[in-house]
Each structure stands twice: as C-alpha cells, then as structure tokens.
Coordinates of C-alpha atoms and ligand atoms in Angstrom, one line a residue:
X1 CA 131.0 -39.8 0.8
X2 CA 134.4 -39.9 2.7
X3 CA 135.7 -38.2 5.2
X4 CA 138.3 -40.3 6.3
X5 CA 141.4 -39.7 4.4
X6 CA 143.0 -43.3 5.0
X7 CA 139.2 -44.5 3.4
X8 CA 138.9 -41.9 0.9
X9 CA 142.9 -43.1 -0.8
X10 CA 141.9 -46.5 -0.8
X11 CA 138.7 -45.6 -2.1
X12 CA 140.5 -43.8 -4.8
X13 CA 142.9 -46.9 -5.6
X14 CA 139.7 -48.8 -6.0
X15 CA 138.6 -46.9 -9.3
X16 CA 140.5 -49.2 -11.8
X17 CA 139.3 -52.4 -10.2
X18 CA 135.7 -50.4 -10.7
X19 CA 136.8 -50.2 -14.3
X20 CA 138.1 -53.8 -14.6
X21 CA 134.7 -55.1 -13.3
X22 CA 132.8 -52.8 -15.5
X23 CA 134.5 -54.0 -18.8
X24 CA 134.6 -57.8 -17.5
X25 CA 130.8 -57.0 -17.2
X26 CA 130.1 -55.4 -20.4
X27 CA 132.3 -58.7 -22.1
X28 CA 130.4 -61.5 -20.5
X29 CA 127.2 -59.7 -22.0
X30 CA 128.4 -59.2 -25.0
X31 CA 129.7 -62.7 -25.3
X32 CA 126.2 -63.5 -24.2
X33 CA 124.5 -61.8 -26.8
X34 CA 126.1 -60.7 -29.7
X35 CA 130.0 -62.0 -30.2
X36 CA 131.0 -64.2 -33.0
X37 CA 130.6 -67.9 -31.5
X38 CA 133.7 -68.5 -33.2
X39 CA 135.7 -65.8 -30.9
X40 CA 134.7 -67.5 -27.2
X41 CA 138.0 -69.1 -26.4
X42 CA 140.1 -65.5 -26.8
X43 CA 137.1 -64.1 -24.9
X44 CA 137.5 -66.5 -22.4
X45 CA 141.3 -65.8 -22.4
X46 CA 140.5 -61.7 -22.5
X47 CA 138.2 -62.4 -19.3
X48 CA 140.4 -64.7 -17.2
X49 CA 143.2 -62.1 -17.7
X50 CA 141.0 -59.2 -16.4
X51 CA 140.7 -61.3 -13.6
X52 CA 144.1 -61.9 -13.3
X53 CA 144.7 -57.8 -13.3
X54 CA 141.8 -57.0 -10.8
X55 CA 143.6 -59.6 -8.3
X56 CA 146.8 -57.8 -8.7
X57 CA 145.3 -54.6 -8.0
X58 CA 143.2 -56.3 -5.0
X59 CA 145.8 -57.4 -3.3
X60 CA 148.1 -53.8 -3.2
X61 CA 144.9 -53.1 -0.8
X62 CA 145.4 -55.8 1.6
X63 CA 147.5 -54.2 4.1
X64 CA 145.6 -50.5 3.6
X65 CA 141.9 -52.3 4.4
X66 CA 143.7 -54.0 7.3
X67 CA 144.9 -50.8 8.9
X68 CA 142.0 -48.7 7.9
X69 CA 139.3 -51.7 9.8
X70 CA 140.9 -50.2 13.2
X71 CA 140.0 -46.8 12.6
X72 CA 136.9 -45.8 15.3
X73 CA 134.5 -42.5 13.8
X74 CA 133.7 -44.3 10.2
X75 CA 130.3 -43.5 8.6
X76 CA 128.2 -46.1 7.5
X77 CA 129.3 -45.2 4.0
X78 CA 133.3 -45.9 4.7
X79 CA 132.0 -48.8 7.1
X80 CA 130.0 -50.5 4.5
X81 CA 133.4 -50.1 1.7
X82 CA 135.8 -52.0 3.8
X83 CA 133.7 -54.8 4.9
X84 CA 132.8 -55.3 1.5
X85 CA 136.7 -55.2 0.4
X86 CA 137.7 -57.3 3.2
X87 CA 134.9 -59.8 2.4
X88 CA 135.8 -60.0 -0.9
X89 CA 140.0 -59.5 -0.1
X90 CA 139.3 -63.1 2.5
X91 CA 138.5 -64.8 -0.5
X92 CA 141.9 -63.5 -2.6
X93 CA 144.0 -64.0 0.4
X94 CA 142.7 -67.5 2.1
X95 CA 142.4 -69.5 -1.4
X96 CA 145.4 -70.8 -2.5
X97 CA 146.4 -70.1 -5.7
X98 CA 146.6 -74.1 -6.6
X99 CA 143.0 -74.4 -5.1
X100 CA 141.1 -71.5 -7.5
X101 CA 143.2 -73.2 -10.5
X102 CA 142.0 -76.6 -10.0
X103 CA 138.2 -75.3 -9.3
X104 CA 138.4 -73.5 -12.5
X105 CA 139.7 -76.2 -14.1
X106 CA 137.7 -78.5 -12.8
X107 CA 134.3 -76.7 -13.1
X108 CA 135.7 -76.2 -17.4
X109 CA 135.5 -79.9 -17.7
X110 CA 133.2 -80.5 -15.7
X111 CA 130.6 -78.2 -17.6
X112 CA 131.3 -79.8 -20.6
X113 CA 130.9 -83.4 -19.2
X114 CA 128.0 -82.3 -17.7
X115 CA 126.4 -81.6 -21.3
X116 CA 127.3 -85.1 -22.4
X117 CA 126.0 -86.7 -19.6
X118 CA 122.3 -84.7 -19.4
X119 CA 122.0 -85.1 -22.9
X120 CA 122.4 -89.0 -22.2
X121 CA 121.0 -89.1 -18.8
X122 CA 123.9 -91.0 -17.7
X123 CA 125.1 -89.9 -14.3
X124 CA 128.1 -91.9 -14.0
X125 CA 129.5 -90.1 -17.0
X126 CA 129.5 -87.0 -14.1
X127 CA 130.5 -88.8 -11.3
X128 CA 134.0 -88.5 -11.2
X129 CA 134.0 -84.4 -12.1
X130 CA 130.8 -83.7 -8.9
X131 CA 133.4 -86.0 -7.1
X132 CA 136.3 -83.9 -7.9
X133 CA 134.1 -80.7 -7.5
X134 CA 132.9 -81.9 -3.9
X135 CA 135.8 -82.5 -2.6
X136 CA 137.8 -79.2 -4.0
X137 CA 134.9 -77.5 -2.0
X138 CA 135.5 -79.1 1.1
X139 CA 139.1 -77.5 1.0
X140 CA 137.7 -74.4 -0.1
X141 CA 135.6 -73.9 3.2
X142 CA 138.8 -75.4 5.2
X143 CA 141.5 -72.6 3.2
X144 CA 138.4 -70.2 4.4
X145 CA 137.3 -71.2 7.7
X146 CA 133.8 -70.7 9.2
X147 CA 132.1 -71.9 12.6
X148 CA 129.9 -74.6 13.0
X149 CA 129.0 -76.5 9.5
X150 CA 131.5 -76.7 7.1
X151 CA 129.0 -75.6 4.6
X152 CA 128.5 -72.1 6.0
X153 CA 132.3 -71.1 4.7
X154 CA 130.2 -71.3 1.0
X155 CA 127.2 -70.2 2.1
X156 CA 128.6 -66.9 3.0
X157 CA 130.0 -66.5 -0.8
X158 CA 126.4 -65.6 -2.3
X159 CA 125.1 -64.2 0.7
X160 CA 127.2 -62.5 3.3
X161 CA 127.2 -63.8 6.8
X162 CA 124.6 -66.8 6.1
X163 CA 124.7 -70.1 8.3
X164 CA 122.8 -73.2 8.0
X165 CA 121.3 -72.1 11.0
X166 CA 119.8 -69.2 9.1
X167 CA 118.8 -71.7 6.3
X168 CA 117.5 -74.6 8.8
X169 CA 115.6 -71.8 10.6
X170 CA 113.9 -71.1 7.3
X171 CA 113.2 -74.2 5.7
X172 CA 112.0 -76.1 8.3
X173 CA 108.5 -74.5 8.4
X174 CA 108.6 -73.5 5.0
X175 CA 108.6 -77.0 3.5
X176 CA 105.1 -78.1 5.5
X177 CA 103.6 -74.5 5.2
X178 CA 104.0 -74.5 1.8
X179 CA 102.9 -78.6 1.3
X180 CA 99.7 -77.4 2.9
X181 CA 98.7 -74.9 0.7
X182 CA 99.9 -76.8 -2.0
X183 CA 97.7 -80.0 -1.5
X184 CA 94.6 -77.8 -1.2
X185 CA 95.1 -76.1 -4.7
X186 CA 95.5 -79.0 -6.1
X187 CA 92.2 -80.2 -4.7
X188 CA 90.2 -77.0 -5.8
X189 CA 91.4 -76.7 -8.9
X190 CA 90.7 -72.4 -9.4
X191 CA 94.6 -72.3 -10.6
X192 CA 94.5 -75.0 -13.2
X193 CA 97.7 -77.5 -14.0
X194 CA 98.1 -76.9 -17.1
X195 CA 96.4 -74.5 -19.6
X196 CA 95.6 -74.8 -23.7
X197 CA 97.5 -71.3 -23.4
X198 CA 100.6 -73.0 -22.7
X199 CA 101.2 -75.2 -26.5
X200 CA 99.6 -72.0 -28.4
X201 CA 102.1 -70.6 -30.4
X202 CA 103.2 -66.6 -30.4
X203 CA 104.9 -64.5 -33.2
X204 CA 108.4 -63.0 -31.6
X205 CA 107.9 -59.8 -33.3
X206 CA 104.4 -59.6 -31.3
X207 CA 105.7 -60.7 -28.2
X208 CA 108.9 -58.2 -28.6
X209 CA 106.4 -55.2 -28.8
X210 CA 104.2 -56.8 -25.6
X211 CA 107.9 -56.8 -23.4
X212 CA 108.5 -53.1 -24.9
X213 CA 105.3 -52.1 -23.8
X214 CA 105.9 -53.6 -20.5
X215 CA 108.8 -52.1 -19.9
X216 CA 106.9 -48.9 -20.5
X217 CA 104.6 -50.2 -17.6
X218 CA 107.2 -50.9 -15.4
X219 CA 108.9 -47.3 -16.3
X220 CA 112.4 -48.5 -17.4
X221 CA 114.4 -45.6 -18.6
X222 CA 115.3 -45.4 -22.3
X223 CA 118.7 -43.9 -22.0
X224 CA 120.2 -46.1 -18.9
X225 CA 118.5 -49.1 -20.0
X226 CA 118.0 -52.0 -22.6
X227 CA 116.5 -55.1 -22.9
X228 CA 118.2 -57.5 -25.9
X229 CA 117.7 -62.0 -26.9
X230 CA 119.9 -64.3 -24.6
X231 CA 118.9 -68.4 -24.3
X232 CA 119.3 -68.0 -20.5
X233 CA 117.9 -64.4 -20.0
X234 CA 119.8 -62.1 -17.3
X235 CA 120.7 -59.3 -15.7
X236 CA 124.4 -57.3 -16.1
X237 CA 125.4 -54.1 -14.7
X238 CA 128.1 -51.8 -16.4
X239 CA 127.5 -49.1 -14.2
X240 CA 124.4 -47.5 -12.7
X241 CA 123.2 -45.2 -15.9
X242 CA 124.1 -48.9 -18.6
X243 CA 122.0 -51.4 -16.7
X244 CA 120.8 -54.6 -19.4
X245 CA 119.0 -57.2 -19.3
X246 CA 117.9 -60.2 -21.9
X247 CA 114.9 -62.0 -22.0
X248 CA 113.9 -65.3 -24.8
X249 CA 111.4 -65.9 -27.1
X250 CA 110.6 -69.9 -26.9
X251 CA 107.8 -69.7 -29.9
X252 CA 105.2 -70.9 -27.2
X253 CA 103.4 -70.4 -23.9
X254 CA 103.7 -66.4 -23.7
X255 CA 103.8 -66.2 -20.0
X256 CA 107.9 -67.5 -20.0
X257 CA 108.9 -64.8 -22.3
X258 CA 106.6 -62.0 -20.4
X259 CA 107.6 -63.1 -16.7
X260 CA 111.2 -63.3 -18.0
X261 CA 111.5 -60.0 -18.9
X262 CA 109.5 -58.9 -16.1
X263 CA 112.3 -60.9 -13.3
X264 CA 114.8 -59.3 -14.9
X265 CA 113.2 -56.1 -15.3
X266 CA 113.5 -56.5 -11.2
X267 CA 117.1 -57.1 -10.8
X268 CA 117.6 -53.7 -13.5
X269 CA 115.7 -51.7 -10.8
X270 CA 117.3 -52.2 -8.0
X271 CA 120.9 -51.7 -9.7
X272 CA 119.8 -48.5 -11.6
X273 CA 118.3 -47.3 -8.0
X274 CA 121.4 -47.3 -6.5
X275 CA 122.4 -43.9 -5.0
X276 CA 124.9 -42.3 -7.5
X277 CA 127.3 -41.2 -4.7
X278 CA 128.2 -45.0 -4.5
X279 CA 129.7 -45.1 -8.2
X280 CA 133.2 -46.7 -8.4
X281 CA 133.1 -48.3 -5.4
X282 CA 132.7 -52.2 -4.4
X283 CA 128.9 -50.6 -2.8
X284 CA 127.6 -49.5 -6.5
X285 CA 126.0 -53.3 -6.6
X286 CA 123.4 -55.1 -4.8
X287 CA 124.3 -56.7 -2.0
X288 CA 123.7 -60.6 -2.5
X289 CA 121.8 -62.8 -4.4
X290 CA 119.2 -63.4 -2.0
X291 CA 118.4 -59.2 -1.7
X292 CA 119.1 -59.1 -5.4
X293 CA 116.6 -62.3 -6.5
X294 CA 113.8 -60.9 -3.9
X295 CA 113.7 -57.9 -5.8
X296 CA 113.1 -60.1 -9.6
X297 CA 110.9 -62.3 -7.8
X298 CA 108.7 -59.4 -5.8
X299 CA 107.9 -57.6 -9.8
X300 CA 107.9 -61.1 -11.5
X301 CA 105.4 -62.8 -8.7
X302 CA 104.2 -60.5 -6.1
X303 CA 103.3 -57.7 -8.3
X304 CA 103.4 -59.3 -11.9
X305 CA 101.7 -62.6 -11.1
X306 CA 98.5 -60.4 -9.2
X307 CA 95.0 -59.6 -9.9
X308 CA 96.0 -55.5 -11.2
X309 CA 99.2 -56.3 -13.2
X310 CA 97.4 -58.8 -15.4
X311 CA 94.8 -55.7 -15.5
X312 CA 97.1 -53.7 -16.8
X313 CA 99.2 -55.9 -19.4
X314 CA 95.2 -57.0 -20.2
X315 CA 95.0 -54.3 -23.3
X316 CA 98.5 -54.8 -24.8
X317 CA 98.2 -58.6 -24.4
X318 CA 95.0 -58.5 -26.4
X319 CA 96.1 -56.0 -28.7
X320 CA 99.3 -58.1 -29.6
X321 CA 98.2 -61.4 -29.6
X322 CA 95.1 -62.5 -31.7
X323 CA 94.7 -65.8 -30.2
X324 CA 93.9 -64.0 -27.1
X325 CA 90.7 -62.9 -28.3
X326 CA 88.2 -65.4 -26.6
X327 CA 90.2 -65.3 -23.5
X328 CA 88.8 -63.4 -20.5
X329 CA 91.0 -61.7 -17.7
X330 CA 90.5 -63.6 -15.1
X331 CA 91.2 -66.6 -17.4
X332 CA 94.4 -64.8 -18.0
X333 CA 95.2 -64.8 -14.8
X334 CA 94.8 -68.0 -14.3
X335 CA 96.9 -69.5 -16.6
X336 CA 99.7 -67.0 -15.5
X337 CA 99.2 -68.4 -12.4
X338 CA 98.8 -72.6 -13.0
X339 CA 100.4 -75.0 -10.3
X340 CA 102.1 -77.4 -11.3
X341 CA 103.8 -79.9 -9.3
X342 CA 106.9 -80.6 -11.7
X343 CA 110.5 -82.2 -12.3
X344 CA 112.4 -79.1 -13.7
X345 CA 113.2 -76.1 -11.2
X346 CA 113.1 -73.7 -14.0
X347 CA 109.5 -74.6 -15.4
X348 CA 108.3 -74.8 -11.2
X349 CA 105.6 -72.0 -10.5
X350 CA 105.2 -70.0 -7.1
X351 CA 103.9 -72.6 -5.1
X352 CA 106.4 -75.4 -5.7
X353 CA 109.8 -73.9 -6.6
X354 CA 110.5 -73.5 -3.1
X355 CA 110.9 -77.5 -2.9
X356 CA 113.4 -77.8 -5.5
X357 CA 115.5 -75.1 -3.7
X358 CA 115.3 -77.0 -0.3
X359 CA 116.1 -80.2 -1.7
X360 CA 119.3 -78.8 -3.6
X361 CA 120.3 -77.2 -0.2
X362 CA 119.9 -80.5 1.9
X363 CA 122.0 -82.4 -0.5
X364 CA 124.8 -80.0 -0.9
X365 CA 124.9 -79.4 3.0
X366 CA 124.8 -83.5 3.5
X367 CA 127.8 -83.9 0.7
X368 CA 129.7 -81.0 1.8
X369 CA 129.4 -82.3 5.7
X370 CA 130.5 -85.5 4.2
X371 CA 127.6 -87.4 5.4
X372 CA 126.2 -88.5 2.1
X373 CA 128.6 -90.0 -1.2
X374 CA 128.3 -88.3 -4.5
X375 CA 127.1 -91.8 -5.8
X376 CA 124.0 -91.6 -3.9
X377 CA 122.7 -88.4 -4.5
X378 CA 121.0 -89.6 -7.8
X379 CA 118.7 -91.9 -5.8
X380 CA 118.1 -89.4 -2.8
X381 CA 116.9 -86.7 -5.1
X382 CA 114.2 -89.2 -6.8
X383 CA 112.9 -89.9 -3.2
X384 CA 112.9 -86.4 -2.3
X385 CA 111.3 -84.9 -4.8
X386 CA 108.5 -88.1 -4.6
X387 CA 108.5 -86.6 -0.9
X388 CA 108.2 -83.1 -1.3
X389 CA 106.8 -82.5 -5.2
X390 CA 105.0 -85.6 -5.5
X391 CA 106.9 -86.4 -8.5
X392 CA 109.6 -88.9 -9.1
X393 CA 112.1 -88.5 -12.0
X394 CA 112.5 -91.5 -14.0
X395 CA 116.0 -90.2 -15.4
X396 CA 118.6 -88.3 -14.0
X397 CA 118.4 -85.9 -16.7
X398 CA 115.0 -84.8 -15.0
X399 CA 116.8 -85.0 -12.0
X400 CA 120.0 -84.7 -10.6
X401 CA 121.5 -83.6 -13.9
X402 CA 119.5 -80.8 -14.9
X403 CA 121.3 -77.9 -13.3
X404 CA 124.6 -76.5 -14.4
X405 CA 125.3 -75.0 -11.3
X406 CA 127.1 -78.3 -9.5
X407 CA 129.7 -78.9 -12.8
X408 CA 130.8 -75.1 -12.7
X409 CA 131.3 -75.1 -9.0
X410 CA 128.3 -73.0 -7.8
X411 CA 128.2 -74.7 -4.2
X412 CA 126.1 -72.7 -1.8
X413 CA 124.3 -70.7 -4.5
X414 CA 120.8 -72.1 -4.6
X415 CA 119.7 -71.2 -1.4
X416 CA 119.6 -67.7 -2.3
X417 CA 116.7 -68.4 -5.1
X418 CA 114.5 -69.7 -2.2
X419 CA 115.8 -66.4 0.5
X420 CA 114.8 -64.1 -2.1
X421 CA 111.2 -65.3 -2.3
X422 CA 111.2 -65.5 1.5
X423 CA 112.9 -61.6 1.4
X424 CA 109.9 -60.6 -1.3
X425 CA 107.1 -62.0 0.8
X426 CA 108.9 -59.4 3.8
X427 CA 108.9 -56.4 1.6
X428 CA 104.9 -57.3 0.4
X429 CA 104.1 -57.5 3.6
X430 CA 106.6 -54.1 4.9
X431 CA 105.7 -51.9 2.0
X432 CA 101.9 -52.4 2.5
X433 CA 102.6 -50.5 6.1
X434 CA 103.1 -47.4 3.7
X435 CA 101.4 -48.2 0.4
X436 CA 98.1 -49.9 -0.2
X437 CA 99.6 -52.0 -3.2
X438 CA 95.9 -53.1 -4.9
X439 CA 94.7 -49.7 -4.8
X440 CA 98.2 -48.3 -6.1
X441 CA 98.7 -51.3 -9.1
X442 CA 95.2 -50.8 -10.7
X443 CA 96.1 -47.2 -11.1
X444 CA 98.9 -48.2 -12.5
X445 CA 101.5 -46.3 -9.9
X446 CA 104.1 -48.2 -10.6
X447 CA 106.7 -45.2 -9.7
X448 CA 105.3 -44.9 -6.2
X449 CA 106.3 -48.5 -5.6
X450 CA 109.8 -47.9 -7.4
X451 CA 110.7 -45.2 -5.0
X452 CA 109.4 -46.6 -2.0
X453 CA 112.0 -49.3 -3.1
X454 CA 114.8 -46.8 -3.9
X455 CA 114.2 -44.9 -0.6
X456 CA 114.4 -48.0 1.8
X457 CA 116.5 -50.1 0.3
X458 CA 118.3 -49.9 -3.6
X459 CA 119.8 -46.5 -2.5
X460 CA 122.1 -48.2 -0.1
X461 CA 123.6 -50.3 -2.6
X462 CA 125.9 -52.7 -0.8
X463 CA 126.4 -50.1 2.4
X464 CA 124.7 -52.5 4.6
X465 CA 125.3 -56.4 5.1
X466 CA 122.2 -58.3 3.9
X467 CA 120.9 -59.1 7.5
X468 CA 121.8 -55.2 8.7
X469 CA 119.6 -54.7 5.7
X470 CA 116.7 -56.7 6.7
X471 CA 116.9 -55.6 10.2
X472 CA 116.5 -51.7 8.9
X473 CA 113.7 -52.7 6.5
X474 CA 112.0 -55.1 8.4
X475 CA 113.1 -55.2 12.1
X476 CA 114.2 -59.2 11.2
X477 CA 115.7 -61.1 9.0
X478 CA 114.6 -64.1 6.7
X479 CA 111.4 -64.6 8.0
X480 CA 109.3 -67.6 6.2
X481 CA 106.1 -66.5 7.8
X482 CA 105.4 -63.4 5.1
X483 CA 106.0 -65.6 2.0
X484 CA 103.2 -68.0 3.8
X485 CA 101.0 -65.5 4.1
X486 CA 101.2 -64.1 0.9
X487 CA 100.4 -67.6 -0.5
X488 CA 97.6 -68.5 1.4
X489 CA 96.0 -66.0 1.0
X490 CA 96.9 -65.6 -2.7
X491 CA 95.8 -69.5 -3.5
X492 CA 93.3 -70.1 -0.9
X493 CA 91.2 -67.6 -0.3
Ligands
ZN1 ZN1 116.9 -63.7 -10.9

C-alpha cells in the first residue's frame, strides 16, 4: 500500500508493535473470559509490561513520523498511517511519565473504592479518588494542549479531532427533539413501559442456540469469528480473520441477551470488514468509538430493533422459547421496543439513553472547566436527570455512582455512546439513497447491507479521520437531525 520508501520502513518497524497489540488483545479477552481468577494480578503484570514494550518500540519512531509528515505526494493510505502514529505518538510524548503513573494508580484504587462505595451508596467514600481523578485530568489536557475548552484535549482521546463545539452543536437540539418525542410515547402508550416479558425466565441453553441462530442471520463467519459468556459483554479484535465477541445470559427478559449479542455482533462487522491490505498497521482498526459504537448501535437498534428483523428472529424465537407461544409478532416487537424513562444508562432504551449521555458530558465538561466541585456533582445529576428523564435517583448508587468509567479515568469517553447513535441515524438515512432497507430486511438480505457497509466505510479502516469519514459518507459530520428522524417516525407515526 506504500510507495514511499521513508513510509513503507516505518511501516515495517510498526509490525511488532502490531504484534504487541494483538497479544495484549487476545490477553485482556482471555482474562475476560476464561483465565483462572486466581491468576489476574500476574496478568495484570504480563499486560502492563506489554505496554511498557510497545512504548519503547513507539517511541524509536518519533523522529522517523516527524520527518516523514513533511513529505508532499503521500496517498491517502501512507497519509492516514502517520496521522494515526502521530496521534497516538502526541500522547507517548506530551504525558509525562509521573502523570500516566499516578492516573494508573489512581484509576486502580479508585476502581476498587468505587465498588465499596456503589455497593453502599456512599459517595463520600469516592470523593477523594474523583477528586484526585479530576484534577490528574486537568494536567493531562494542559501536558497535551488543545484550543478553546480544556476539555477538548480528552475529547480528542476517543474520538479524533472532537471539540465541545462539535458536542454543544449536537446536543443542544438533540436534548428537546428527543424530549418531544419522548413525552408523546409516553402519552400513547403503543410502546408499553414495561412488559410481562421482561420477569419471564429463559433457559441459557435455549437462548445460546437463539444467538447462534442469529448469528447465522446476521452472516458471521465460522472460521474468523466467535461469540463466547462475559458479565460485561464486548468486542476484541486480534486481527481481522480472529474477531470475538461475548454476550450474557441474565436468566430473564430475553431481549438483553439477544440485543447484546446483536451490538456486539456490530462492532465484529466492521473490524472483520476491514480491507486486508491494512493488516499490521495502526489502520487495521476502527477509527473511534463514536464510528465504532454507530456501527453496534445501527444492527442492535436501527436494523435489529425494526419491524423485519423481529420478522425474521420471529421463527427461532418461537421455536426456542416455549413461553413465547401466546405471544404475537407485533407484541414482540413491542416489548423489544418498550420506553422506559429510567435511572440506569445501561437498562435505558432508544428513546432515553441519549439523556444519560448528555448529562455525563455536561458534568465532566463543567468539572474539567473547573466551574463545578466534585462534591456537588451528586446533587446536580439528581436534578438533571429529574430535568431531562423525569426521574430522580434517591441514592447515589442509582446515580452518580453507577458507572465505572469516572474511577478508571475514562474522562471524555461517554460522548462517543451518544455520537454513535447520532452517526447510525446518518448512515440509515445515507444507505437508504442506495438500498431500500424494509424491502431488503424482510427478505432477509442481510449481505447486501454488510457490503454496502464494507464498501463505503469498514474497508477504510482507520485511513480516514472520523470527520474526513463522515464527510465522504455523508457530505457532514455529526448531524442530530437523522437520528430525529428516524425516531419520530419510528415512535410516532
Ligand atoms: Zn458498543
């Protein structure tokens, strides 16, 4: 893929870090899934050393990326490979090594307090560690630099080259599009708030051979693929032809286990779509974890939440689980479907999530621009959520404990759940310009839409920067309007 003989040697002297990554990978889902639970502090020694190793070899290419970013005549291919190395050298060079060890630190204890204090609901157990955690941040964005907010320097960790201009741009006619549609659901009741389905319990060997035979649906391959039991189900990447994911079986209400494995089902796709040529390079991933979660949340929502994909799971579900019998379709549908305004972000259906998202970002952006104290962001996330949910927590543990993200350092992160539903409601609305999705998803042409994806966008791997992406795909970037649509017109009419 290179021509460039100063791109292709550094190219070359990339490999091993390829390989470190790949075994880091193939650890963490291993540790994940089947490792001895007596073995995880060696693990976690074998995996902070890798790291160690890949730095070492990262930083021999320092001075080779810098010369080769003046060269003029680059394809997009060589183009795309150093601004993803110098991206990812920035954060190697500008963090001090004093700085990543007290994070790590930091984010170890922190995770552990964390527990403690969710279990008890006791936020001031936490305090001190969010405290620590915040303000270990703030020196992170100033070792990093950025313009404008403060904030942006983390932003741009998760998804390249985002601002909270980007975000504010987003969000601020998302939040009273969405209350809209939301109030009038609630008021004509066709999607339901909760469903009988939902305490029924399921056998896991049943609902193992209904994820098999959706994965069947969905045309995973058998030989570059598999699907195993996690608590937190996700997605891992050794390379593109050993792609995995995990999905869980919680005993009850059948939909978490299916649209689980579905999501992740998503994320597999786009990495085992990436074009081959890309292999051993920084490109063979997908880009960020907005482009990555619109692709899980377009087959989890946009396709497996419709009308046709419940269609088409109809037969299997049925076949599979006898307490199905008396239930109709469209009554499946419906409970796959159910709006729930709710505390947890990880129970929230389509119409809601988005607010739990938004309120995460306006906090961390208020703490990191130092205009709100860690001490107060316990009783600001009670009123917002009365605001925008129209629920209040009555603990912290419903509140602002309940995601581990904040005690492990993930600052900046949460944005990208709510940009990959806004990127999803894009490509719905793009790849209807060349498919006619209904007509394609009751005949069950799943492949059609899988290379429609590979062709205009997993093929490219990390080539392009998320918004050079978007602006290929979609001729913008990040536009709320789509997602809106899609709603409305899913839930309304
Ligand atoms: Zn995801």
């Amino acid at each position: 893929m290179s021509k460039n003989p100063a791109v292709a040697e550094i190219i070359e002297k990339y490999k091993p870090i390829w390989a470190l990554d790949s075994v880091s990978a193939l650890l963490e889902w291993d540790m994940e899934t089947y490792m001895p639970t007596g073995s995880s502090e060696q693990r976690g020694f074998a995996l902070a050393q890798t790291q160690l190793i890949k730095q070492q070899h990262m930083m021999q290419l320092v001075d080779p990326v810098a010369k080769a970013g003046k060269l003029s005549d680059l394809n997009d291919f060589e183009k795309g490979f150093l601004r993803v190395m110098k991206h990812d050298l920035d954060y190697y060079t500008k963090m001090p090594p004093k700085l990543l060890e007290d994070i790590a630190r930091t984010g170890t204890e922190g995770t552990v307090v964390w527990r403690e204090a969710r279990k008890k609901s006791d936020f001031n157990l936490f305090k001190p560690y969010l405290e620590k955690m915040m303000d270990l941040k703030k020196q992170e964005a100033e070792k990093l630099g950025y313009v404008g907010h403060p904030y942006n320097a983390l932003l741009d960790r998760y998804e390249e080259g985002l601002t909270t201009s980007d975000v504010d741009r987003v969000f601020t006619p998302l939040a009273p599009g969405l209350k809209g549609i939301l109030s009038k659901v609630l008021t004509a009741g066709k999607f339901p708030s909760t469903h009988p389905l939902e305490s029924v319990k399921y056998e896991e060997a049943a609902m193992t051979r209904v994820n098999q035979a959706v994965l069947k649906l969905l045309s995973m391959p058998e030989k570059t693929f598999r699907m195993d039991i996690s608590t937190h189900p996700f997605t891992t990447g050794i390379d593109i032809d050993d792609v995995r994911i995990t999905t869980r079986y919680e005993g009850e209400d059948f939909k978490a286990s299916l649209y689980s494995t579905v999501h992740e089902s998503g994320h597999a796709i786009y990495e085992l779509q990436t074009d081959k040529a890309l292999e051993y390079s920084p490109l063979a991933r997908g880009v960020s974890l907005g482009v990555h979660e619109s692709q899980s949340r377009f087959w989890e929502n946009f396709i497996g939440r419709s009308r046709e994909f419940v269609n088409l799971v109809y037969p299997t579900l049925k076949a599979n689980l006898p307490f199905l019998a008396s239930y109709s379709e469209e009554e499946i549908y419906r409970y796959v479907n159910s709006v729930k305004p709710s505390l947890i972000r990880v129970e929230a259906d389509e119409l809601t999530y988005n607010f739990h998202i938004i309120l995460r970002y306006e906090l961390e952006k208020k703490l990191i621009g130092g205009e709100l104290d860690v001490s107060e962001t316990p009783s600001v996330w009670k009123d917002m959520m009365e605001e925008y949910v129209g629920v209040r927590p009555e603990n912290d543990a419903q509140g602002v404990l309940q995601d581990v993200h904040w005690s492990g350092g993930l600052i900046g992160y949460f944005a990208t759940y709510s940009l990959g539903n806004v990127i999803g409601g894009m490509l719905y609305n793009r790849i209807q310009k060349d498919i006619d999705l209904k007509s394609s998803m009751s005949k069950g042409e799943i492949l059609r839409v899988k290379e429609w994806l590979k062709e205009n966008l997993h093929k490219y791997g990390a080539t392009y920067s998320p918004k050079e992406l978007q602006n290929r795909i979609f001729g913008e970037q990040y536009n709320p309007k789509w997602l809106l649509n899609y709603l409305e017109k899913k839930f309304l009419v």
